[in-house]
Short mmCIF file of C-alpha atoms in Angstrom, two decimals:
data_model
loop_
_atom_site.label_atom_id
_atom_site.label_comp_id
_atom_site.label_asym_id
_atom_site.label_seq_id
_atom_site.Cartn_x
_atom_site.Cartn_y
_atom_site.Cartn_z
CA GLN A 1 -21.54 12.59 -19.10
CA VAL A 2 -18.49 13.92 -17.31
CA HIS A 3 -19.17 16.80 -14.89
CA LEU A 4 -17.21 18.79 -12.36
CA VAL A 5 -19.39 20.85 -10.02
CA GLN A 6 -17.77 23.33 -7.67
CA SER A 7 -18.95 24.83 -4.41
CA GLY A 8 -20.36 28.32 -4.12
CA ALA A 9 -18.77 31.72 -3.76
CA GLU A 10 -16.86 32.62 -0.62
CA VAL A 11 -15.97 35.89 1.10
CA LYS A 12 -13.07 35.71 3.52
CA LYS A 13 -11.02 38.08 5.61
CA PRO A 14 -7.26 38.44 5.13
CA GLY A 15 -5.38 35.75 7.01
CA ALA A 16 -8.24 33.27 6.88
CA SER A 17 -8.43 30.03 4.90
CA VAL A 18 -10.85 28.90 2.23
CA LYS A 19 -11.76 25.38 1.13
CA VAL A 20 -13.33 24.93 -2.30
CA SER A 21 -14.82 21.62 -3.42
CA CYS A 22 -15.04 20.06 -6.87
CA LYS A 23 -17.42 17.10 -7.19
CA ALA A 24 -16.73 14.78 -10.09
CA SER A 25 -19.26 12.53 -11.81
CA GLY A 26 -19.64 10.49 -14.97
CA TYR A 27 -16.27 8.75 -14.92
CA THR A 28 -13.95 6.64 -12.78
CA PHE A 29 -12.79 9.17 -10.21
CA THR A 30 -9.44 7.56 -9.43
CA SER A 31 -8.36 7.32 -13.06
CA TYR A 32 -7.86 11.00 -13.80
CA HIS A 33 -5.97 13.67 -11.96
CA ILE A 34 -7.52 17.07 -11.23
CA HIS A 35 -5.89 20.44 -11.74
CA TRP A 36 -6.66 23.71 -9.98
CA VAL A 37 -6.31 26.94 -11.94
CA ARG A 38 -7.16 30.43 -10.76
CA GLN A 39 -7.95 33.68 -12.53
CA ALA A 40 -7.73 37.04 -10.81
CA PRO A 41 -10.18 39.72 -12.02
CA GLY A 42 -9.35 40.78 -15.56
CA LEU A 43 -6.19 38.69 -15.63
CA GLY A 44 -4.97 35.41 -17.08
CA LEU A 45 -4.89 31.79 -15.98
CA GLN A 46 -2.58 30.59 -13.23
CA TRP A 47 -1.98 26.91 -12.48
CA MET A 48 -1.92 26.13 -8.77
CA GLY A 49 -1.36 22.40 -8.64
CA MET A 50 -2.82 18.98 -9.29
CA ILE A 51 -3.77 15.83 -7.45
CA ASN A 52 -3.94 12.21 -8.52
CA PRO A 53 -6.96 10.78 -6.69
CA GLY A 54 -5.84 7.23 -7.40
CA LEU A 55 -2.46 7.64 -5.73
CA ASN A 56 -3.34 10.62 -3.53
CA SER A 57 -0.21 12.31 -4.83
CA THR A 58 0.08 16.03 -5.33
CA ASN A 59 2.16 18.52 -7.29
CA TYR A 60 2.00 22.19 -6.33
CA ALA A 61 3.24 25.31 -8.05
CA GLN A 62 6.15 26.79 -6.12
CA LYS A 63 4.25 30.07 -5.78
CA PHE A 64 1.60 28.36 -3.65
CA GLN A 65 3.77 25.81 -1.88
CA GLY A 66 3.00 25.84 1.83
CA ARG A 67 -0.32 27.67 1.39
CA VAL A 68 -2.32 25.30 -0.80
CA THR A 69 -3.47 21.79 0.05
CA LEU A 70 -5.29 19.48 -2.34
CA THR A 71 -7.17 16.52 -0.93
CA THR A 72 -9.70 13.99 -2.15
CA ASP A 73 -12.65 12.07 -0.75
CA THR A 74 -13.09 8.99 -2.91
CA SER A 75 -16.35 8.08 -1.15
CA THR A 76 -17.97 11.24 -2.52
CA THR A 77 -15.72 11.64 -5.60
CA THR A 78 -14.82 15.13 -4.46
CA VAL A 79 -11.56 17.04 -4.65
CA TYR A 80 -10.86 19.88 -2.24
CA MET A 81 -8.55 22.89 -2.60
CA GLU A 82 -7.68 24.68 0.60
CA LEU A 83 -5.78 27.96 0.46
CA SER A 84 -4.53 29.46 3.71
CA SER A 85 -3.19 32.83 4.87
CA LEU A 86 -5.41 34.58 2.38
CA ARG A 87 -4.41 37.99 1.02
CA SER A 88 -6.35 40.48 -1.07
CA ASP A 89 -4.48 39.35 -4.18
CA ASP A 90 -5.94 35.85 -3.73
CA THR A 91 -9.27 37.32 -4.87
CA ALA A 92 -9.99 35.28 -7.97
CA VAL A 93 -12.16 32.69 -9.65
CA TYR A 94 -10.86 29.21 -8.84
CA PHE A 95 -11.42 26.41 -11.35
CA CYS A 96 -10.92 22.68 -11.18
CA ALA A 97 -10.23 20.83 -14.44
CA ARG A 98 -9.87 17.17 -15.28
CA GLN A 99 -6.53 15.77 -16.45
CA THR A 100 -6.39 16.99 -20.09
CA MET A 101 -8.33 20.15 -19.21
CA ALA A 102 -11.10 19.17 -21.61
CA VAL A 103 -13.58 19.29 -18.72
CA TRP A 104 -13.76 22.19 -16.24
CA GLY A 105 -15.82 23.09 -13.23
CA GLN A 106 -17.94 26.22 -13.43
CA GLY A 107 -15.57 28.19 -11.22
CA THR A 108 -15.80 29.45 -7.63
CA THR A 109 -15.37 33.11 -6.81
CA VAL A 110 -13.30 33.79 -3.72
CA ILE A 111 -13.19 37.36 -2.46
CA VAL A 112 -10.68 38.33 0.19
CA SER A 113 -11.60 41.59 1.86
CA SER A 114 -11.46 43.13 5.28
CA ASP B 1 9.20 27.72 -15.15
CA ILE B 2 8.46 27.72 -18.89
CA VAL B 3 7.38 31.21 -19.92
CA MET B 4 4.70 31.34 -22.58
CA THR B 5 4.48 34.59 -24.57
CA GLN B 6 1.58 35.30 -26.90
CA SER B 7 1.33 37.92 -29.60
CA PRO B 8 -0.50 40.10 -30.17
CA ASP B 9 -2.21 40.98 -26.89
CA SER B 10 -5.34 41.90 -28.83
CA LEU B 11 -6.57 41.53 -32.35
CA ALA B 12 -9.50 43.03 -34.28
CA VAL B 13 -10.55 41.12 -37.38
CA SER B 14 -13.46 41.56 -39.78
CA LEU B 15 -16.12 38.86 -39.90
CA GLY B 16 -15.07 36.13 -42.32
CA GLU B 17 -11.40 37.14 -42.23
CA ARG B 18 -8.47 35.18 -40.82
CA ALA B 19 -7.22 35.64 -37.26
CA THR B 20 -3.75 34.46 -36.30
CA ILE B 21 -2.38 34.21 -32.76
CA ASN B 22 1.22 33.34 -32.00
CA CYS B 23 2.66 31.66 -28.94
CA LYS B 24 6.33 31.28 -28.09
CA SER B 25 7.60 29.07 -25.29
CA GLY B 26 10.77 29.62 -23.31
CA GLN B 27 11.95 26.11 -24.10
CA SER B 28 11.05 23.40 -26.56
CA LEU B 29 7.76 21.63 -25.93
CA LEU B 30 8.67 18.79 -28.28
CA TYR B 31 9.22 15.53 -26.45
CA SER B 32 11.67 13.56 -28.60
CA SER B 33 10.59 10.09 -27.49
CA ASN B 34 7.09 10.46 -28.96
CA ASN B 35 7.58 13.44 -31.30
CA LYS B 36 4.66 15.27 -29.70
CA ASN B 37 4.43 18.95 -28.82
CA TYR B 38 2.91 19.42 -25.37
CA LEU B 39 0.96 22.54 -26.31
CA ALA B 40 -2.76 23.29 -26.06
CA TRP B 41 -5.00 26.22 -26.98
CA PHE B 42 -8.02 27.39 -25.01
CA GLN B 43 -10.86 29.80 -25.72
CA GLN B 44 -12.45 31.70 -22.86
CA LYS B 45 -15.59 33.81 -23.02
CA PRO B 46 -16.63 36.16 -20.20
CA GLY B 47 -18.03 34.41 -17.17
CA GLN B 48 -17.15 30.95 -18.49
CA PRO B 49 -14.36 28.48 -17.82
CA PRO B 50 -11.78 27.99 -20.56
CA LYS B 51 -12.69 25.63 -23.39
CA LEU B 52 -10.09 23.29 -24.86
CA LEU B 53 -9.75 23.85 -28.60
CA ILE B 54 -6.48 22.21 -29.63
CA TYR B 55 -4.07 19.74 -28.01
CA TRP B 56 -0.77 18.20 -29.12
CA ALA B 57 -0.36 21.57 -30.89
CA SER B 58 -2.57 20.64 -33.83
CA ILE B 59 -5.30 18.17 -32.84
CA ARG B 60 -8.78 19.67 -32.64
CA GLU B 61 -10.82 18.67 -29.62
CA SER B 62 -14.06 16.88 -30.47
CA GLY B 63 -16.80 19.32 -31.47
CA VAL B 64 -14.48 22.23 -32.24
CA PRO B 65 -15.26 23.79 -35.64
CA ASP B 66 -12.69 23.12 -38.34
CA ARG B 67 -12.10 26.84 -38.85
CA PHE B 68 -9.81 26.52 -35.79
CA SER B 69 -6.39 25.05 -36.49
CA GLY B 70 -3.12 24.82 -34.64
CA SER B 71 0.38 24.55 -36.01
CA GLY B 72 4.00 24.83 -34.99
CA SER B 73 6.64 22.81 -33.22
CA GLY B 74 9.38 23.23 -30.67
CA THR B 75 9.04 26.75 -29.33
CA ASP B 76 6.82 28.52 -31.87
CA PHE B 77 3.13 27.84 -32.28
CA THR B 78 0.15 29.40 -34.03
CA LEU B 79 -3.61 29.29 -33.61
CA THR B 80 -5.51 30.24 -36.74
CA ILE B 81 -9.19 31.01 -37.09
CA SER B 82 -9.69 30.77 -40.82
CA SER B 83 -12.94 32.71 -41.08
CA LEU B 84 -13.85 34.66 -37.97
CA GLN B 85 -17.43 34.30 -36.73
CA ALA B 86 -19.20 36.51 -34.20
CA GLU B 87 -19.18 33.69 -31.65
CA ASP B 88 -15.38 33.52 -31.79
CA VAL B 89 -15.03 36.79 -29.85
CA ALA B 90 -13.11 35.64 -26.78
CA VAL B 91 -9.71 35.52 -25.14
CA TYR B 92 -7.41 32.77 -26.35
CA TYR B 93 -4.66 31.17 -24.27
CA CYS B 94 -1.83 28.84 -25.14
CA HIS B 95 -0.78 26.37 -22.47
CA GLN B 96 2.19 24.08 -22.06
CA TYR B 97 1.80 20.70 -20.41
CA TYR B 98 5.38 19.56 -21.06
CA THR B 99 6.28 19.96 -17.42
CA THR B 100 5.11 21.33 -14.11
CA PRO B 101 4.41 23.98 -13.16
CA ARG B 102 1.97 24.12 -16.02
CA THR B 103 1.98 27.61 -17.53
CA PHE B 104 -0.27 29.68 -19.77
CA GLY B 105 0.31 32.55 -22.14
CA GLN B 106 -1.01 35.93 -21.05
CA GLY B 107 -3.96 35.69 -23.42
CA THR B 108 -4.97 37.29 -26.71
CA LYS B 109 -8.27 39.12 -26.96
CA VAL B 110 -10.01 38.67 -30.31
CA GLU B 111 -12.63 41.21 -31.31
CA ILE B 112 -14.64 42.09 -34.41
CA LYS B 113 -13.39 44.98 -36.50
#
């Protein structure tokens, strides 16, 4: 069975960075790209970018360009999303989702507060 | 970026009645080479990740009840719940995967009247 399991909640100060993990299981890791989508409290879904673990290629939304970095570790079938220079409006639930978005992680809450 | 606009923002429907959600994209999502519309619908309940309901504008994901249907082409799409059940209370999002950046509609909240 295909699963994406994300790391736990984080509380960060403004200006810091956060790194969220998404561990994949139940399928060939390098055959499907992974998206990252975030959702601020009470708001809608915002696509941040995606990574192809097989090619290690990335595609980022312009809004996050320069602040977000997606990486993979094929040995542990894990994808990482690092967001830097955090601001209060980065407070959100961050989701990973497999290629067609039929499978999602459970979400990771990131709170940015001084 | 392709702007996705849903209507209405919220909808209250009696149990067993039809619910209709519209989604309009800022440009056509129909790829001429394969005649497919790159449009999906998601359902999201509080505290849960989104759930894929429909892809290619009208194909139900495995396990999704047949009271959910999608239609439309080009720039105008519709999600219909033919007979609303209590468990369908949720926020529904349309999503285009025609190009990056991927974009979502703002969401439509469906409640019981």
